Amino acid sequence: MNAALFERVEAAVEAIRRRHRTPPDVAVVLGSGLGEAADALAEATTIPYADLPHWPVARVVGHPGRLVIGRFAGRSVAALAGRVHLYEGHGPADVVFAIRVMGRLGVRVLVLTNAAGGVNTALRAGTLMIIDDHINLLGVNPLAGENDERFGPRFPDMTEVYSRRLRAVADEAAAARGVPVAHGVYAAWPGPSYETPAEIRYLRTAGADAVGMSTVPEAIAARHMGIEVLGISCITNMAAGVLPQPLRHEEVLDTARRVRGAFTALLEGIVERL
Ligand code: HPA
């Protein structure tokens, strides 16, 4: 089964190489409402996910589903506008398929971005949070099952999932671009229902600052492959129970779109410092 996965990944890698000759050295996964940042790439090749063999296709509003490869801040960058989530019914291997492909394409730096709820009450909607660490509450791990050594080792270390070097680069870029950023721990929640206020209190006690439904499987798969990872959460809303109002997916998308300018500037500042 894993041999078959490796072959499926290689088939997608070949399909991308045929469409775009210059391999990317950086990949950026764009979270909910942030997908249009892909338009900032120059000399770009756009490949709809549906055109790539074996590539799982996203089914959520706000995830258009395209791979864009081009020049950005002086580097060859792959932007992944749209990702698949466990809550859509995809298996863990499918959720990290794109990351496997990026790794086999030669990407050495992966920037994972997402929309997240603010668990730490010091955060505000619209804040960009550099992820320092994560808590996996998804109940699954993308590395479960037979290990394929061509991807990485059986028991990869997770002491520093989010690279200290890249977090420092992000802080430098934020200061240079005048984009305020926070730092914190991201907890991955299965969804698709949002958390209850009691679950948010539980997450706060557990040490989480933000909560979302993605990113963690991708970060694990990337570290498995030895890829350096940076994570950025866009705090699109305060988590359930913090404010006296219900959560709405539209609010998530609206906030993410509102900070798009600052987000793209931060991303540019980061990539030009790599
Ligand atoms: N909870 C979980 N996922 C999210 C949230 C939230 O409050 N906001 C954006 N994604």
Short mmCIF file of C-alpha atoms and ligand atoms in Angstrom, two decimals:
data_model
loop_
_atom_site.label_atom_id
_atom_site.label_comp_id
_atom_site.label_asym_id
_atom_site.label_seq_id
_atom_site.Cartn_x
_atom_site.Cartn_y
_atom_site.Cartn_z
CA MET A 1 0.00 0.00 0.00
CA ASN A 2 2.83 2.38 0.89
CA ALA A 3 4.73 1.42 -2.23
CA ALA A 4 1.61 2.40 -4.14
CA LEU A 5 1.47 5.71 -2.27
CA PHE A 6 5.08 6.44 -3.23
CA GLU A 7 4.27 5.73 -6.89
CA ARG A 8 1.18 7.97 -6.78
CA VAL A 9 3.28 10.77 -5.30
CA GLU A 10 5.92 10.33 -8.02
CA ALA A 11 3.24 10.43 -10.73
CA ALA A 12 2.01 13.78 -9.43
CA VAL A 13 5.61 15.05 -9.21
CA GLU A 14 6.19 14.11 -12.86
CA ALA A 15 2.96 15.82 -13.95
CA ILE A 16 4.04 19.04 -12.22
CA ARG A 17 7.56 18.87 -13.71
CA ARG A 18 6.05 18.57 -17.19
CA ARG A 19 3.98 21.74 -16.63
CA HIS A 20 6.62 23.87 -14.88
CA ARG A 21 10.34 23.37 -15.48
CA THR A 22 11.80 25.33 -12.53
CA PRO A 23 11.33 23.29 -9.35
CA PRO A 24 10.11 25.27 -6.30
CA ASP A 25 12.35 25.52 -3.25
CA VAL A 26 9.62 26.93 -1.02
CA ALA A 27 5.99 25.82 -0.73
CA VAL A 28 3.22 27.79 0.94
CA VAL A 29 -0.11 26.19 1.85
CA LEU A 30 -2.74 28.93 1.89
CA GLY A 31 -5.50 28.54 4.45
CA SER A 32 -9.18 29.49 4.35
CA GLY A 33 -9.71 32.93 2.82
CA LEU A 34 -5.99 33.35 2.08
CA GLY A 35 -5.88 31.54 -1.28
CA GLU A 36 -5.74 34.69 -3.37
CA ALA A 37 -2.22 35.39 -2.09
CA ALA A 38 -1.25 32.94 -4.88
CA ASP A 39 -2.00 35.75 -7.35
CA ALA A 40 1.15 37.54 -6.10
CA LEU A 41 3.38 35.02 -7.92
CA ALA A 42 5.05 36.19 -11.15
CA GLU A 43 5.72 34.16 -14.33
CA ALA A 44 3.32 31.68 -12.81
CA THR A 45 1.99 28.33 -13.95
CA THR A 46 -1.44 27.54 -12.51
CA ILE A 47 -2.48 23.91 -12.27
CA PRO A 48 -5.98 23.08 -11.00
CA TYR A 49 -5.74 20.22 -8.50
CA ALA A 50 -8.18 18.26 -10.64
CA ASP A 51 -5.51 18.14 -13.41
CA LEU A 52 -2.98 16.37 -11.17
CA PRO A 53 -3.03 12.56 -10.94
CA HIS A 54 -4.11 11.17 -7.54
CA TRP A 55 -4.39 14.67 -6.04
CA PRO A 56 -7.31 14.85 -3.57
CA VAL A 57 -9.68 17.67 -4.39
CA ALA A 58 -10.94 20.12 -1.72
CA ARG A 59 -14.66 20.50 -1.20
CA VAL A 60 -14.95 23.57 1.08
CA VAL A 61 -16.02 27.12 0.26
CA GLY A 62 -12.89 29.31 0.48
CA HIS A 63 -10.58 26.58 -0.87
CA PRO A 64 -10.47 27.05 -4.63
CA GLY A 65 -8.01 24.23 -5.22
CA ARG A 66 -5.08 25.14 -7.43
CA LEU A 67 -1.32 24.84 -7.40
CA VAL A 68 0.51 27.97 -8.57
CA ILE A 69 4.27 27.87 -9.17
CA GLY A 70 6.19 31.04 -9.93
CA ARG A 71 8.60 33.70 -8.75
CA PHE A 72 7.92 35.41 -5.43
CA ALA A 73 10.33 37.61 -3.47
CA GLY A 74 13.26 36.32 -5.52
CA ARG A 75 12.55 32.60 -5.05
CA SER A 76 10.83 29.82 -6.92
CA VAL A 77 7.68 29.27 -4.85
CA ALA A 78 4.78 26.82 -5.01
CA ALA A 79 1.55 28.21 -3.59
CA LEU A 80 -1.11 25.67 -2.70
CA ALA A 81 -4.41 27.48 -2.70
CA GLY A 82 -6.72 25.04 -0.98
CA ARG A 83 -6.07 21.94 1.09
CA VAL A 84 -8.09 18.89 2.05
CA HIS A 85 -9.19 18.23 5.62
CA LEU A 86 -9.96 15.09 7.58
CA TYR A 87 -13.51 16.36 8.19
CA GLU A 88 -14.23 16.15 4.46
CA GLY A 89 -13.84 12.41 4.77
CA HIS A 90 -10.31 12.22 3.35
CA GLY A 91 -7.92 9.79 5.01
CA PRO A 92 -4.74 11.02 6.74
CA ALA A 93 -2.54 9.94 3.79
CA ASP A 94 -4.66 12.01 1.40
CA VAL A 95 -4.53 15.02 3.71
CA VAL A 96 -0.73 15.05 3.42
CA PHE A 97 -0.48 13.94 -0.23
CA ALA A 98 0.37 17.49 -1.38
CA ILE A 99 3.13 17.72 1.22
CA ARG A 100 4.62 14.41 0.03
CA VAL A 101 4.60 15.75 -3.53
CA MET A 102 6.23 19.04 -2.48
CA GLY A 103 8.95 17.14 -0.63
CA ARG A 104 9.66 14.90 -3.62
CA LEU A 105 9.72 17.99 -5.89
CA GLY A 106 12.64 19.25 -3.79
CA VAL A 107 10.96 21.80 -1.52
CA ARG A 108 13.14 22.44 1.56
CA VAL A 109 10.99 25.06 3.31
CA LEU A 110 7.25 24.72 3.88
CA VAL A 111 5.05 27.54 5.14
CA LEU A 112 1.72 26.28 6.49
CA THR A 113 -0.99 28.88 6.97
CA ASN A 114 -4.49 28.54 8.34
CA ALA A 115 -7.49 30.30 9.76
CA ALA A 116 -7.83 29.67 13.48
CA GLY A 117 -9.94 30.61 16.46
CA GLY A 118 -8.30 32.59 19.26
CA VAL A 119 -8.25 30.50 22.45
CA ASN A 120 -5.90 32.84 24.31
CA THR A 121 -8.07 35.85 25.22
CA ALA A 122 -5.10 38.20 24.68
CA LEU A 123 -5.43 37.51 20.92
CA ARG A 124 -7.72 39.53 18.65
CA ALA A 125 -9.47 38.66 15.40
CA GLY A 126 -7.21 39.74 12.56
CA THR A 127 -3.95 38.93 14.39
CA LEU A 128 -1.33 36.81 12.62
CA MET A 129 0.14 34.21 14.99
CA ILE A 130 3.46 32.48 14.37
CA ILE A 131 3.00 28.86 15.47
CA ASP A 132 5.62 27.87 18.05
CA ASP A 133 4.33 24.34 18.62
CA HIS A 134 1.21 22.24 18.20
CA ILE A 135 -1.06 19.83 20.04
CA ASN A 136 -2.48 17.02 17.91
CA LEU A 137 -6.03 16.30 19.06
CA LEU A 138 -7.16 14.86 15.72
CA GLY A 139 -6.99 11.30 17.02
CA VAL A 140 -4.99 10.24 13.96
CA ASN A 141 -1.42 10.58 12.74
CA PRO A 142 -0.57 10.72 9.03
CA LEU A 143 2.40 8.40 9.62
CA ALA A 144 0.30 5.57 11.07
CA GLY A 145 0.60 2.35 9.09
CA GLU A 146 3.56 0.78 7.36
CA ASN A 147 6.47 3.24 7.11
CA ASP A 148 8.07 3.97 3.74
CA GLU A 149 11.72 4.84 4.44
CA ARG A 150 11.87 6.74 1.14
CA PHE A 151 9.76 9.39 2.85
CA GLY A 152 11.44 9.26 6.25
CA PRO A 153 12.10 7.32 9.46
CA ARG A 154 9.58 5.29 11.49
CA PHE A 155 9.83 7.47 14.61
CA PRO A 156 10.60 11.05 13.56
CA ASP A 157 11.54 13.55 16.25
CA MET A 158 8.98 16.30 16.94
CA THR A 159 11.00 18.41 19.39
CA GLU A 160 11.11 21.32 16.96
CA VAL A 161 8.32 20.91 14.41
CA TYR A 162 8.22 24.66 13.71
CA SER A 163 11.78 25.70 12.93
CA ARG A 164 13.37 28.09 15.40
CA ARG A 165 15.33 29.62 12.51
CA LEU A 166 12.17 30.26 10.46
CA ARG A 167 10.31 31.70 13.45
CA ALA A 168 13.16 34.19 13.90
CA VAL A 169 13.01 34.98 10.16
CA ALA A 170 9.26 35.59 10.51
CA ASP A 171 9.82 37.96 13.45
CA GLU A 172 12.45 39.89 11.45
CA ALA A 173 10.14 40.10 8.44
CA ALA A 174 7.22 41.21 10.63
CA ALA A 175 9.31 44.00 12.20
CA ALA A 176 10.66 45.12 8.82
CA ARG A 177 7.21 45.19 7.22
CA GLY A 178 5.43 46.70 10.22
CA VAL A 179 3.10 43.71 10.56
CA PRO A 180 2.37 42.93 14.23
CA VAL A 181 2.53 39.20 15.01
CA ALA A 182 1.80 37.05 18.04
CA HIS A 183 3.29 33.66 18.94
CA GLY A 184 1.52 30.64 20.29
CA VAL A 185 0.55 26.98 20.33
CA TYR A 186 -1.91 25.68 17.73
CA ALA A 187 -4.28 22.88 18.69
CA ALA A 188 -5.77 20.78 15.89
CA TRP A 189 -9.41 19.89 16.43
CA PRO A 190 -11.19 17.41 14.12
CA GLY A 191 -14.26 19.50 13.27
CA PRO A 192 -16.26 20.21 11.20
CA SER A 193 -18.42 21.45 14.06
CA TYR A 194 -16.74 24.25 15.94
CA GLU A 195 -15.71 23.62 19.54
CA THR A 196 -17.99 24.13 22.54
CA PRO A 197 -17.09 26.74 25.19
CA ALA A 198 -16.16 23.86 27.55
CA GLU A 199 -13.84 22.40 24.91
CA ILE A 200 -12.22 25.81 24.50
CA ARG A 201 -11.62 26.06 28.27
CA TYR A 202 -10.12 22.56 28.10
CA LEU A 203 -7.82 23.63 25.22
CA ARG A 204 -6.75 26.73 27.15
CA THR A 205 -5.89 24.62 30.19
CA ALA A 206 -3.95 22.28 27.92
CA GLY A 207 -1.77 25.17 26.73
CA ALA A 208 -3.33 26.05 23.38
CA ASP A 209 -3.48 29.64 22.14
CA ALA A 210 -5.36 28.95 18.90
CA VAL A 211 -7.50 26.17 17.47
CA GLY A 212 -8.12 25.02 13.92
CA MET A 213 -8.90 21.96 11.83
CA SER A 214 -5.78 21.58 9.69
CA THR A 215 -1.99 22.06 9.53
CA VAL A 216 -0.87 19.48 12.10
CA PRO A 217 -0.91 16.41 9.79
CA GLU A 218 0.94 18.42 7.14
CA ALA A 219 3.55 19.62 9.64
CA ILE A 220 4.12 16.04 10.83
CA ALA A 221 4.49 14.69 7.28
CA ALA A 222 6.87 17.52 6.37
CA ARG A 223 9.09 16.86 9.40
CA HIS A 224 9.01 13.15 8.52
CA MET A 225 10.58 14.16 5.18
CA GLY A 226 13.10 16.53 6.80
CA ILE A 227 11.43 19.67 5.43
CA GLU A 228 11.81 22.84 7.52
CA VAL A 229 8.39 24.12 8.62
CA LEU A 230 6.95 27.52 9.48
CA GLY A 231 3.33 27.88 10.59
CA ILE A 232 1.22 31.05 10.52
CA SER A 233 -2.33 31.20 11.89
CA CYS A 234 -4.64 34.00 10.95
CA ILE A 235 -6.81 34.46 14.03
CA THR A 236 -10.10 34.96 12.21
CA ASN A 237 -12.38 34.88 15.24
CA MET A 238 -12.29 34.43 18.98
CA ALA A 239 -13.00 30.80 19.87
CA ALA A 240 -16.39 29.64 21.12
CA GLY A 241 -17.54 31.16 24.39
CA VAL A 242 -14.97 33.99 24.44
CA LEU A 243 -17.44 36.51 22.99
CA PRO A 244 -21.23 36.46 23.46
CA GLN A 245 -21.91 35.47 19.85
CA PRO A 246 -22.00 32.30 17.72
CA LEU A 247 -19.21 31.37 15.26
CA ARG A 248 -19.82 31.62 11.54
CA HIS A 249 -17.70 30.36 8.63
CA GLU A 250 -18.42 33.65 6.82
CA GLU A 251 -16.73 35.56 9.64
CA VAL A 252 -13.68 33.33 9.23
CA LEU A 253 -13.47 34.08 5.51
CA ASP A 254 -14.19 37.82 5.97
CA THR A 255 -11.43 38.28 8.55
CA ALA A 256 -8.91 36.29 6.50
CA ARG A 257 -9.67 38.42 3.45
CA ARG A 258 -9.37 41.59 5.51
CA VAL A 259 -5.79 40.77 6.61
CA ARG A 260 -4.72 39.50 3.19
CA GLY A 261 -2.58 42.58 2.47
CA ALA A 262 -0.64 42.30 5.75
CA PHE A 263 -0.42 38.52 5.32
CA THR A 264 1.04 38.77 1.80
CA ALA A 265 3.52 41.45 2.93
CA LEU A 266 4.65 39.24 5.81
CA LEU A 267 5.01 36.26 3.49
CA GLU A 268 7.07 38.31 1.06
CA GLY A 269 9.31 39.52 3.89
CA ILE A 270 9.81 35.92 5.01
CA VAL A 271 10.55 34.45 1.58
CA GLU A 272 13.05 37.19 0.67
CA ARG A 273 14.99 36.37 3.87
CA LEU A 274 15.29 32.63 3.21
N1 HPA B 1 -12.28 26.74 15.60
C1 HPA B 1 -11.80 25.81 14.76
N2 HPA B 1 -11.34 26.09 13.56
C2 HPA B 1 -11.38 27.37 13.17
C3 HPA B 1 -11.87 28.39 13.98
C4 HPA B 1 -12.36 28.05 15.28
O1 HPA B 1 -12.82 28.90 16.07
N3 HPA B 1 -11.77 29.56 13.28
C5 HPA B 1 -11.21 29.23 12.09
N4 HPA B 1 -10.98 27.92 12.01
#
